[in-house]
Short mmCIF file of C-alpha atoms and ligand atoms in Angstrom, two decimals:
data_model
loop_
_atom_site.label_atom_id
_atom_site.label_comp_id
_atom_site.label_asym_id
_atom_site.label_seq_id
_atom_site.Cartn_x
_atom_site.Cartn_y
_atom_site.Cartn_z
CA MET A 81 -269.24 -111.60 17.22
CA GLU A 82 -266.59 -112.90 14.75
CA LYS A 83 -267.56 -115.98 13.05
CA LYS A 84 -266.28 -119.42 14.81
CA HIS A 85 -263.38 -120.43 12.98
CA ASN A 86 -264.24 -124.37 11.25
CA HIS A 87 -260.90 -125.37 12.54
CA ARG A 88 -259.96 -124.66 15.69
CA ARG A 89 -256.34 -123.30 15.72
CA SER A 90 -254.07 -124.47 18.07
CA ILE A 91 -254.03 -121.92 21.16
CA ASP A 92 -250.35 -120.80 20.62
CA THR A 93 -251.68 -119.21 17.46
CA MET A 94 -255.21 -118.07 18.91
CA VAL A 95 -253.60 -115.52 21.49
CA ILE A 96 -251.78 -113.42 18.31
CA HIS A 97 -254.41 -113.70 16.09
CA ASP A 98 -257.93 -114.53 17.20
CA GLY A 99 -260.95 -111.60 17.64
CA TYR A 100 -258.58 -109.23 14.98
CA ASP A 101 -258.29 -108.61 11.23
CA SER A 102 -255.89 -105.88 10.35
CA LYS A 103 -257.70 -105.19 7.32
CA GLN A 104 -260.02 -103.79 9.15
CA PHE A 105 -257.92 -101.44 10.99
CA GLN A 106 -255.76 -99.94 8.53
CA GLY A 107 -253.12 -102.89 8.04
CA SER A 108 -252.38 -102.31 11.60
CA LEU A 109 -250.18 -105.33 12.78
CA THR A 110 -250.98 -104.72 16.10
CA PRO A 111 -254.69 -103.89 17.22
CA PRO A 112 -254.77 -99.51 17.44
CA LEU A 113 -255.61 -97.84 20.77
CA TYR A 114 -258.75 -96.06 20.37
CA GLN A 115 -257.97 -93.70 23.85
CA THR A 116 -261.55 -92.21 23.44
CA SER A 117 -264.20 -91.53 25.60
CA THR A 118 -267.22 -90.73 23.19
CA PHE A 119 -267.73 -91.22 19.35
CA THR A 120 -268.69 -88.70 17.14
CA PHE A 121 -272.26 -89.00 15.05
CA GLU A 122 -272.22 -87.93 11.18
CA THR A 123 -275.62 -86.66 12.05
CA ALA A 124 -278.81 -86.39 14.65
CA GLU A 125 -280.47 -89.29 12.39
CA GLN A 126 -277.48 -91.21 12.91
CA GLY A 127 -276.91 -90.59 16.83
CA GLU A 128 -281.24 -91.71 16.78
CA ARG A 129 -280.46 -95.12 14.87
CA ARG A 130 -277.41 -96.26 16.84
CA PHE A 131 -279.47 -95.06 20.54
CA ALA A 132 -282.27 -97.37 19.21
CA GLY A 133 -279.89 -100.26 17.89
CA ASP A 134 -280.97 -99.75 14.27
CA GLU A 135 -277.47 -99.15 13.25
CA ASP A 136 -274.38 -100.96 14.36
CA GLY A 137 -271.44 -98.60 15.60
CA TYR A 138 -269.78 -97.24 18.70
CA ILE A 139 -271.66 -94.59 20.94
CA TYR A 140 -269.66 -93.78 24.10
CA SER A 141 -266.63 -96.49 25.62
CA ARG A 142 -268.67 -97.41 28.60
CA LEU A 143 -270.79 -98.76 25.86
CA GLY A 144 -268.27 -100.18 23.40
CA ASN A 145 -264.81 -99.47 22.21
CA PRO A 146 -262.84 -101.12 19.35
CA THR A 147 -259.80 -101.62 21.33
CA VAL A 148 -261.77 -103.62 24.00
CA LYS A 149 -263.85 -105.39 21.71
CA VAL A 150 -260.68 -107.11 20.00
CA LEU A 151 -260.06 -108.65 24.06
CA GLU A 152 -263.65 -109.41 24.55
CA GLU A 153 -263.44 -111.35 20.60
CA ARG A 154 -259.74 -112.71 21.57
CA ILE A 155 -260.87 -114.45 24.97
CA ALA A 156 -264.53 -115.28 23.87
CA GLN A 157 -262.65 -117.71 21.60
CA LEU A 158 -259.66 -118.88 23.87
CA GLU A 159 -262.24 -119.66 26.17
CA ASN A 160 -264.55 -121.45 23.20
CA GLY A 161 -267.02 -118.96 24.77
CA GLU A 162 -269.95 -117.49 22.73
CA ALA A 163 -269.22 -114.14 23.93
CA ALA A 164 -266.89 -111.93 26.27
CA LEU A 165 -267.06 -108.83 28.04
CA ALA A 166 -263.97 -106.57 29.67
CA PHE A 167 -263.96 -105.26 33.37
CA GLY A 168 -262.67 -102.94 35.45
CA SER A 169 -260.88 -105.11 37.45
CA GLY A 170 -261.72 -109.06 38.32
CA MET A 171 -263.70 -108.51 41.02
CA ALA A 172 -265.86 -105.62 39.12
CA ALA A 173 -266.00 -109.13 36.53
CA VAL A 174 -267.37 -111.09 39.99
CA SER A 175 -269.39 -108.44 40.94
CA ALA A 176 -271.33 -108.63 37.80
CA VAL A 177 -271.98 -111.64 37.19
CA LEU A 178 -272.85 -112.23 40.59
CA ILE A 179 -275.50 -109.05 40.48
CA ALA A 180 -276.70 -110.36 37.42
CA LEU A 181 -277.56 -114.20 37.91
CA THR A 182 -279.42 -113.36 41.09
CA LYS A 183 -282.43 -111.75 42.96
CA ALA A 184 -283.34 -111.00 46.32
CA ASN A 185 -284.01 -114.16 49.07
CA ASP A 186 -281.59 -116.47 46.13
CA HIS A 187 -279.00 -118.99 47.06
CA ILE A 188 -275.89 -120.10 46.24
CA ILE A 189 -273.08 -123.03 46.41
CA CYS A 190 -269.73 -121.95 46.72
CA SER A 191 -266.24 -123.97 46.91
CA GLN A 192 -264.68 -123.98 50.12
CA GLY A 193 -261.60 -121.65 50.10
CA ILE A 194 -262.41 -118.72 47.73
CA TYR A 195 -260.95 -115.24 47.00
CA GLY A 196 -260.88 -112.71 49.98
CA CYS A 197 -263.46 -110.08 48.11
CA THR A 198 -265.34 -112.41 46.72
CA PHE A 199 -266.49 -114.08 49.94
CA GLY A 200 -266.70 -110.10 51.04
CA LEU A 201 -269.23 -109.40 48.48
CA LEU A 202 -271.20 -112.56 49.30
CA SER A 203 -271.48 -111.90 52.29
CA MET A 204 -272.36 -108.28 51.31
CA MET A 205 -275.40 -109.88 49.18
CA LYS A 206 -276.46 -112.26 52.36
CA GLU A 207 -277.02 -108.53 54.73
CA LYS A 208 -278.53 -106.48 52.03
CA TYR A 209 -280.24 -108.95 49.83
CA ASN A 210 -280.79 -112.49 51.77
CA ILE A 211 -279.29 -114.41 49.63
CA HIS A 212 -277.86 -117.34 51.49
CA THR A 213 -274.45 -118.97 50.24
CA ASP A 214 -273.09 -122.89 51.73
CA PHE A 215 -269.64 -123.08 50.83
CA THR A 216 -268.67 -127.16 50.47
CA SER A 217 -265.34 -129.14 49.37
CA MET A 218 -267.87 -130.48 46.64
CA GLU A 219 -266.01 -134.03 46.86
CA THR A 220 -268.65 -135.98 46.24
CA GLU A 221 -271.63 -135.27 43.96
CA GLU A 222 -273.61 -136.25 46.76
CA GLN A 223 -272.12 -133.17 49.28
CA ILE A 224 -273.25 -130.78 46.71
CA ARG A 225 -276.65 -132.40 45.47
CA SER A 226 -277.60 -132.01 49.56
CA LEU A 227 -277.45 -128.34 49.56
CA ILE A 228 -279.77 -128.00 46.41
CA LYS A 229 -282.71 -125.65 47.27
CA PRO A 230 -285.60 -124.22 44.33
CA GLU A 231 -284.14 -121.28 44.97
CA THR A 232 -280.41 -121.77 43.98
CA ALA A 233 -279.23 -119.90 41.61
CA LEU A 234 -275.78 -120.76 40.54
CA ILE A 235 -272.84 -122.74 41.16
CA TYR A 236 -269.46 -120.86 41.96
CA VAL A 237 -266.38 -122.90 42.37
CA GLU A 238 -262.52 -121.61 42.26
CA THR A 239 -260.00 -124.26 40.93
CA PRO A 240 -257.26 -124.24 41.68
CA ILE A 241 -258.11 -122.91 45.66
CA ASN A 242 -255.83 -120.04 46.61
CA PRO A 243 -253.60 -120.66 48.70
CA THR A 244 -253.85 -124.51 49.54
CA MET A 245 -253.96 -125.59 46.00
CA LYS A 246 -256.65 -127.86 46.74
CA LEU A 247 -258.61 -129.04 43.14
CA ILE A 248 -262.34 -129.81 42.41
CA ASP A 249 -263.38 -131.93 39.86
CA LEU A 250 -265.33 -129.28 37.35
CA GLU A 251 -267.08 -132.60 35.58
CA LEU A 252 -268.55 -133.66 38.64
CA VAL A 253 -270.17 -130.38 39.43
CA VAL A 254 -271.57 -130.00 36.34
CA LYS A 255 -272.87 -133.61 36.39
CA VAL A 256 -275.18 -132.37 39.05
CA ALA A 257 -275.76 -129.07 37.92
CA LYS A 258 -276.95 -130.12 34.89
CA GLU A 259 -279.91 -132.94 36.51
CA TYR A 260 -280.93 -129.61 38.17
CA ASP A 261 -280.38 -127.12 35.25
CA ILE A 262 -278.38 -124.70 37.59
CA PRO A 263 -275.66 -122.62 35.93
CA VAL A 264 -271.83 -123.17 36.89
CA VAL A 265 -269.71 -120.12 37.26
CA VAL A 266 -265.74 -121.00 37.38
CA ASP A 267 -262.89 -118.22 38.12
CA ASN A 268 -260.47 -119.33 36.58
CA THR A 269 -257.86 -116.83 37.22
CA PHE A 270 -255.02 -119.58 38.45
CA SER A 271 -255.12 -121.58 35.36
CA SER A 272 -255.89 -119.58 32.47
CA PRO A 273 -257.41 -120.89 29.52
CA TYR A 274 -254.06 -121.97 28.48
CA LEU A 275 -254.26 -124.12 31.30
CA GLN A 276 -258.16 -125.19 31.86
CA GLN A 277 -260.98 -124.41 29.63
CA PRO A 278 -264.29 -124.80 32.04
CA LEU A 279 -266.52 -124.52 29.07
CA ASN A 280 -265.16 -127.34 27.53
CA ILE A 281 -265.67 -129.45 30.59
CA GLY A 282 -269.99 -128.41 30.37
CA CYS A 283 -269.32 -124.71 32.95
CA ASP A 284 -271.38 -122.01 31.86
CA ILE A 285 -269.60 -118.68 32.77
CA VAL A 286 -266.10 -118.11 33.30
CA ILE A 287 -264.43 -115.23 35.62
CA HIS A 288 -260.79 -113.93 35.06
CA SER A 289 -258.53 -111.58 36.81
CA ALA A 290 -257.02 -110.48 33.92
CA THR A 291 -254.78 -108.60 35.98
CA LYS A 292 -252.50 -112.05 36.93
CA TYR A 293 -251.67 -114.37 34.46
CA ILE A 294 -253.98 -113.03 31.09
CA GLY A 295 -251.57 -109.60 32.10
CA GLY A 296 -248.83 -110.74 32.97
CA HIS A 297 -246.63 -108.25 33.45
CA GLY A 298 -247.96 -106.70 36.56
CA ASP A 299 -249.07 -103.43 35.07
CA VAL A 300 -252.90 -103.89 34.82
CA ILE A 301 -256.02 -104.51 37.06
CA ALA A 302 -258.63 -105.89 34.68
CA GLY A 303 -260.89 -108.43 34.72
CA LEU A 304 -263.03 -111.06 31.97
CA VAL A 305 -266.12 -112.84 32.01
CA VAL A 306 -266.97 -115.38 29.29
CA GLY A 307 -270.60 -117.25 28.68
CA PRO A 308 -273.19 -117.30 26.21
CA MET A 309 -274.59 -114.91 24.37
CA ASP A 310 -277.86 -114.20 25.84
CA PHE A 311 -276.37 -113.73 29.17
CA LEU A 312 -272.78 -111.71 28.55
CA ASP A 313 -275.81 -109.24 26.23
CA GLU A 314 -277.49 -109.08 29.46
CA VAL A 315 -274.82 -107.96 31.33
CA SER A 316 -273.73 -105.63 28.97
CA MET A 317 -276.87 -103.64 28.81
CA THR A 318 -277.42 -104.31 32.74
CA THR A 319 -274.53 -104.50 35.59
CA GLN A 320 -272.11 -103.12 33.16
CA LYS A 321 -273.64 -100.38 31.60
CA ASP A 322 -275.11 -99.14 34.85
CA VAL A 323 -272.78 -100.43 37.71
CA GLY A 324 -269.89 -98.88 35.00
CA GLY A 325 -266.96 -101.21 36.05
CA ILE A 326 -265.79 -101.37 32.62
CA ILE A 327 -261.81 -101.47 31.19
CA SER A 328 -260.09 -98.06 29.91
CA PRO A 329 -259.19 -99.04 25.91
CA PHE A 330 -254.94 -98.81 27.19
CA ASP A 331 -255.67 -101.34 30.02
CA ALA A 332 -257.53 -103.43 26.91
CA TRP A 333 -254.56 -102.93 24.98
CA LEU A 334 -251.97 -104.11 27.40
CA LEU A 335 -254.07 -107.00 27.92
CA LEU A 336 -253.77 -108.22 24.17
CA ARG A 337 -250.18 -107.69 23.85
CA GLY A 338 -249.52 -110.00 27.56
CA LEU A 339 -251.79 -112.47 25.65
CA LYS A 340 -249.52 -113.01 23.21
CA THR A 341 -246.83 -114.62 25.46
CA LEU A 342 -249.67 -116.77 27.46
CA PRO A 343 -248.94 -119.72 26.56
CA VAL A 344 -244.82 -119.42 26.68
CA ARG A 345 -244.86 -117.92 29.93
CA LEU A 346 -246.94 -120.72 31.42
CA ASP A 347 -245.01 -123.10 29.93
CA ARG A 348 -242.28 -121.83 31.39
CA HIS A 349 -244.04 -120.56 34.70
CA CYS A 350 -245.48 -124.54 34.89
CA SER A 351 -241.63 -125.99 34.48
CA ASN A 352 -240.00 -123.46 37.05
CA ALA A 353 -242.79 -124.69 39.27
CA LYS A 354 -242.08 -127.83 39.01
CA LYS A 355 -238.51 -127.71 39.90
CA ILE A 356 -238.75 -125.32 42.86
CA THR A 357 -241.58 -128.14 44.23
CA GLU A 358 -238.99 -131.13 43.97
CA LYS A 359 -236.38 -129.10 45.47
CA LEU A 360 -238.62 -127.60 48.42
CA LYS A 361 -239.91 -131.16 49.34
CA GLU A 362 -236.07 -132.18 50.13
CA HIS A 363 -235.11 -129.21 51.84
CA PRO A 364 -234.99 -130.29 55.85
CA MET A 365 -236.64 -126.54 56.55
CA VAL A 366 -239.87 -127.41 54.72
CA SER A 367 -242.73 -129.60 56.48
CA LYS A 368 -245.39 -129.30 53.26
CA VAL A 369 -246.05 -128.75 49.39
CA TYR A 370 -248.62 -127.94 47.52
CA TYR A 371 -248.12 -128.19 44.07
CA PRO A 372 -251.07 -129.81 42.01
CA GLY A 373 -248.21 -130.72 39.41
CA ASP A 374 -246.58 -132.77 41.77
CA PRO A 375 -247.52 -136.45 41.79
CA ASP A 376 -247.46 -136.61 45.22
CA HIS A 377 -250.34 -134.20 45.67
CA ALA A 378 -253.53 -135.13 46.71
CA ASP A 379 -256.01 -133.81 44.00
CA TYR A 380 -252.84 -134.81 41.27
CA PRO A 381 -255.57 -136.85 39.29
CA ILE A 382 -258.10 -134.07 38.87
CA MET A 383 -255.29 -132.40 37.69
CA LYS A 384 -254.07 -134.91 35.08
CA LYS A 385 -258.15 -134.45 33.63
CA GLN A 386 -258.73 -130.96 33.67
CA MET A 387 -255.27 -129.19 33.29
CA LYS A 388 -252.78 -129.24 30.70
CA GLN A 389 -249.87 -128.74 33.90
CA GLY A 390 -249.64 -128.01 37.69
CA GLY A 391 -249.96 -123.58 37.34
CA GLY A 392 -247.36 -121.45 38.58
CA LEU A 393 -248.31 -120.82 42.03
CA VAL A 394 -246.46 -123.11 44.92
CA SER A 395 -247.42 -123.09 48.72
CA PHE A 396 -245.31 -124.56 51.42
CA GLU A 397 -245.12 -124.65 55.13
CA ILE A 398 -241.74 -124.02 56.63
CA LYS A 399 -241.20 -125.44 60.24
CA GLY A 400 -241.38 -122.83 63.08
CA ASP A 401 -243.72 -120.18 63.42
CA LYS A 402 -245.53 -116.90 62.74
CA ARG A 403 -242.28 -114.94 62.99
CA ASP A 404 -239.99 -117.55 61.43
CA ALA A 405 -242.19 -117.51 58.38
CA GLN A 406 -241.39 -113.45 58.44
CA GLN A 407 -237.92 -113.78 59.11
CA PHE A 408 -238.03 -116.09 56.13
CA LEU A 409 -239.75 -113.62 53.66
CA ASN A 410 -237.49 -110.59 55.35
CA SER A 411 -234.03 -112.75 54.20
CA LEU A 412 -234.83 -113.02 50.83
CA SER A 413 -232.59 -111.22 47.92
CA PHE A 414 -234.42 -110.62 44.81
CA ILE A 415 -238.08 -112.48 45.19
CA SER A 416 -240.16 -109.74 45.97
CA ILE A 417 -242.97 -109.63 48.92
CA ALA A 418 -246.43 -108.91 47.41
CA VAL A 419 -249.75 -110.03 46.68
CA SER A 420 -251.13 -110.60 43.24
CA LEU A 421 -249.27 -113.32 41.36
CA GLY A 422 -248.94 -114.41 37.21
CA ASP A 423 -246.37 -111.71 36.75
CA ALA A 424 -242.04 -112.64 35.60
CA GLU A 425 -240.89 -111.50 38.81
CA THR A 426 -241.69 -114.20 41.51
CA LEU A 427 -243.79 -112.77 44.46
CA ILE A 428 -244.18 -114.47 47.69
CA GLN A 429 -246.76 -113.60 50.50
CA HIS A 430 -248.00 -114.73 54.14
CA PRO A 431 -251.45 -115.84 53.65
CA ALA A 432 -252.26 -115.51 57.18
CA THR A 433 -251.41 -112.24 57.86
CA MET A 434 -252.01 -110.74 54.22
CA THR A 435 -254.49 -112.05 51.50
CA HIS A 436 -256.61 -114.28 54.10
CA ALA A 437 -256.02 -112.37 57.24
CA VAL A 438 -259.83 -111.33 56.83
CA VAL A 439 -260.81 -114.83 57.91
CA PRO A 440 -261.21 -115.68 60.96
CA GLU A 441 -258.12 -118.47 62.61
CA GLU A 442 -260.73 -120.67 63.31
CA SER A 443 -261.82 -121.28 59.72
CA ARG A 444 -258.86 -120.16 58.48
CA LEU A 445 -256.68 -123.25 60.15
CA LYS A 446 -259.67 -125.19 58.86
CA MET A 447 -258.42 -124.30 55.44
CA GLY A 448 -255.28 -125.21 55.71
CA ILE A 449 -253.83 -121.97 56.35
CA THR A 450 -251.58 -122.29 58.91
CA ASP A 451 -248.94 -119.34 60.42
CA GLN A 452 -246.25 -121.43 58.54
CA LEU A 453 -247.65 -120.72 55.26
CA ILE A 454 -246.23 -119.25 52.67
CA ARG A 455 -247.58 -118.60 48.92
CA LEU A 456 -244.95 -118.81 46.02
CA SER A 457 -245.83 -117.03 42.44
CA VAL A 458 -243.01 -118.35 40.72
CA GLY A 459 -241.66 -116.06 37.98
CA LEU A 460 -240.28 -116.14 34.69
CA GLU A 461 -236.34 -116.03 36.34
CA SER A 462 -234.18 -118.93 36.14
CA TRP A 463 -235.70 -122.05 38.52
CA GLU A 464 -231.51 -122.57 39.98
CA ASP A 465 -231.61 -118.62 40.26
CA ILE A 466 -235.38 -118.64 42.42
CA TRP A 467 -234.17 -121.67 44.04
CA LYS A 468 -231.08 -120.68 45.21
CA ASP A 469 -232.58 -117.29 46.64
CA LEU A 470 -234.95 -119.55 48.86
CA LYS A 471 -232.32 -122.05 49.88
CA GLN A 472 -230.07 -119.30 51.04
CA ALA A 473 -233.47 -117.74 53.58
CA LEU A 474 -234.00 -121.12 54.62
CA ASP A 475 -230.69 -122.10 55.25
CA GLN A 476 -230.82 -118.63 57.30
CA LEU A 477 -234.20 -120.47 58.90
CA ALA A 478 -232.21 -123.34 59.83
CA LYS A 479 -229.12 -121.52 61.47
CA MET A 480 -231.12 -119.19 63.77
CA GLN A 481 -233.13 -122.45 65.18
CA ASN A 482 -230.22 -124.88 65.23
CA PRO A 483 -227.01 -122.75 65.55
CA ALA A 484 -224.88 -126.44 64.84
CA TYR A 485 -227.18 -126.76 61.29
C1 PLP B 148 -256.45 -111.49 42.24
C2 PLP B 148 -258.32 -112.16 42.20
C3 PLP B 148 -259.32 -112.04 42.07
C4 PLP B 148 -260.24 -110.53 41.78
O1 PLP B 148 -259.38 -109.82 40.88
P1 PLP B 148 -258.79 -108.30 40.76
O2 PLP B 148 -258.12 -108.02 39.05
O3 PLP B 148 -257.81 -107.98 41.58
O4 PLP B 148 -260.06 -107.41 40.80
C5 PLP B 148 -260.32 -112.86 41.76
N1 PLP B 148 -259.78 -114.13 42.24
C6 PLP B 148 -259.08 -114.51 42.15
C7 PLP B 148 -258.91 -116.18 42.13
C8 PLP B 148 -258.07 -113.67 41.78
O5 PLP B 148 -256.96 -114.34 42.18
#
């Protein structure tokens, strides 16, 4: 771990410089790519010392790699954590953390509405290891407190919640968790460390799907975990080393490149999302708009408290049914129909039949995921062009439903 700076620099500077010292790499301005599976030892004795942990140095890239190390040190600094680990996907990161924190018959408290595959993993853990999960909206301390059991191993939170953009008050969750000494794990994918830093609020572990805003260019699948050094040492020696969902050095290199522009990109994502929200709210074919940066959003006060800005995702309901929603998506011109988020390109998807198709209809509707709900990952294009594309598709829909429009 690089020594912590006494004076924390601005995050705009940290994304470019932290965790890397060019003097240690022959003056290379950007971190070199160590695209190697293994590392040679000068002597057999050196190999012995490395394996025994008596000498620092690399052994084999599943156990550590210099390019990956720069990424891990940088993200640790950005989230203000002691240490970090990189993984081959967001789900490799989520599973490494959940497996490391639990044993058979344990209990988990989880926010209602989480990433579909995390839900799938929790279901698998219940079936295989009898680890039960209680889902709660976490709106009050009492809601959380009433679920705590002696075997509660962790509280798992996603905020903003996909795709309805509800927020969870992290300060409130931390307050209850601390009373019982239960670790709080936050999936911070939707905000990135630029918009929200859960460790500064008192949460214990942060997870990212780096596939999204951290990479930012739609060319990498990767995951990151930030937290206490002793916990991450344990993860690195167990679920990372022995389960093996590690990141490739090239993907780590791409993430370091993407990270440099994180604040610049996020500022644009957020200001574009805000503009698109205002426009959507005025269109007669749109019945609901969910954006945490919108003062009319129910959780706007929580956004003001724990996030820098509202993020780049906007969900909205159109008037009509599932067919109309699909027709609307098909009428778009440059906006791409795709899941994933946080890319330069504006992406749009239909949660009911795509990201949340596996959720039974009843729970889906309870979560607010109707057939008319659309999720938009607002990209970096001109907001006027994004709006033009959305508007022409909405207008087509209006004409279809009412030829006099
Ligand atoms: C995409 C995503 C994940 C999973 O990450 P992958 O990189 O696709 O494995 C986990 N949580 C959230 C909130 C996500 O959006």
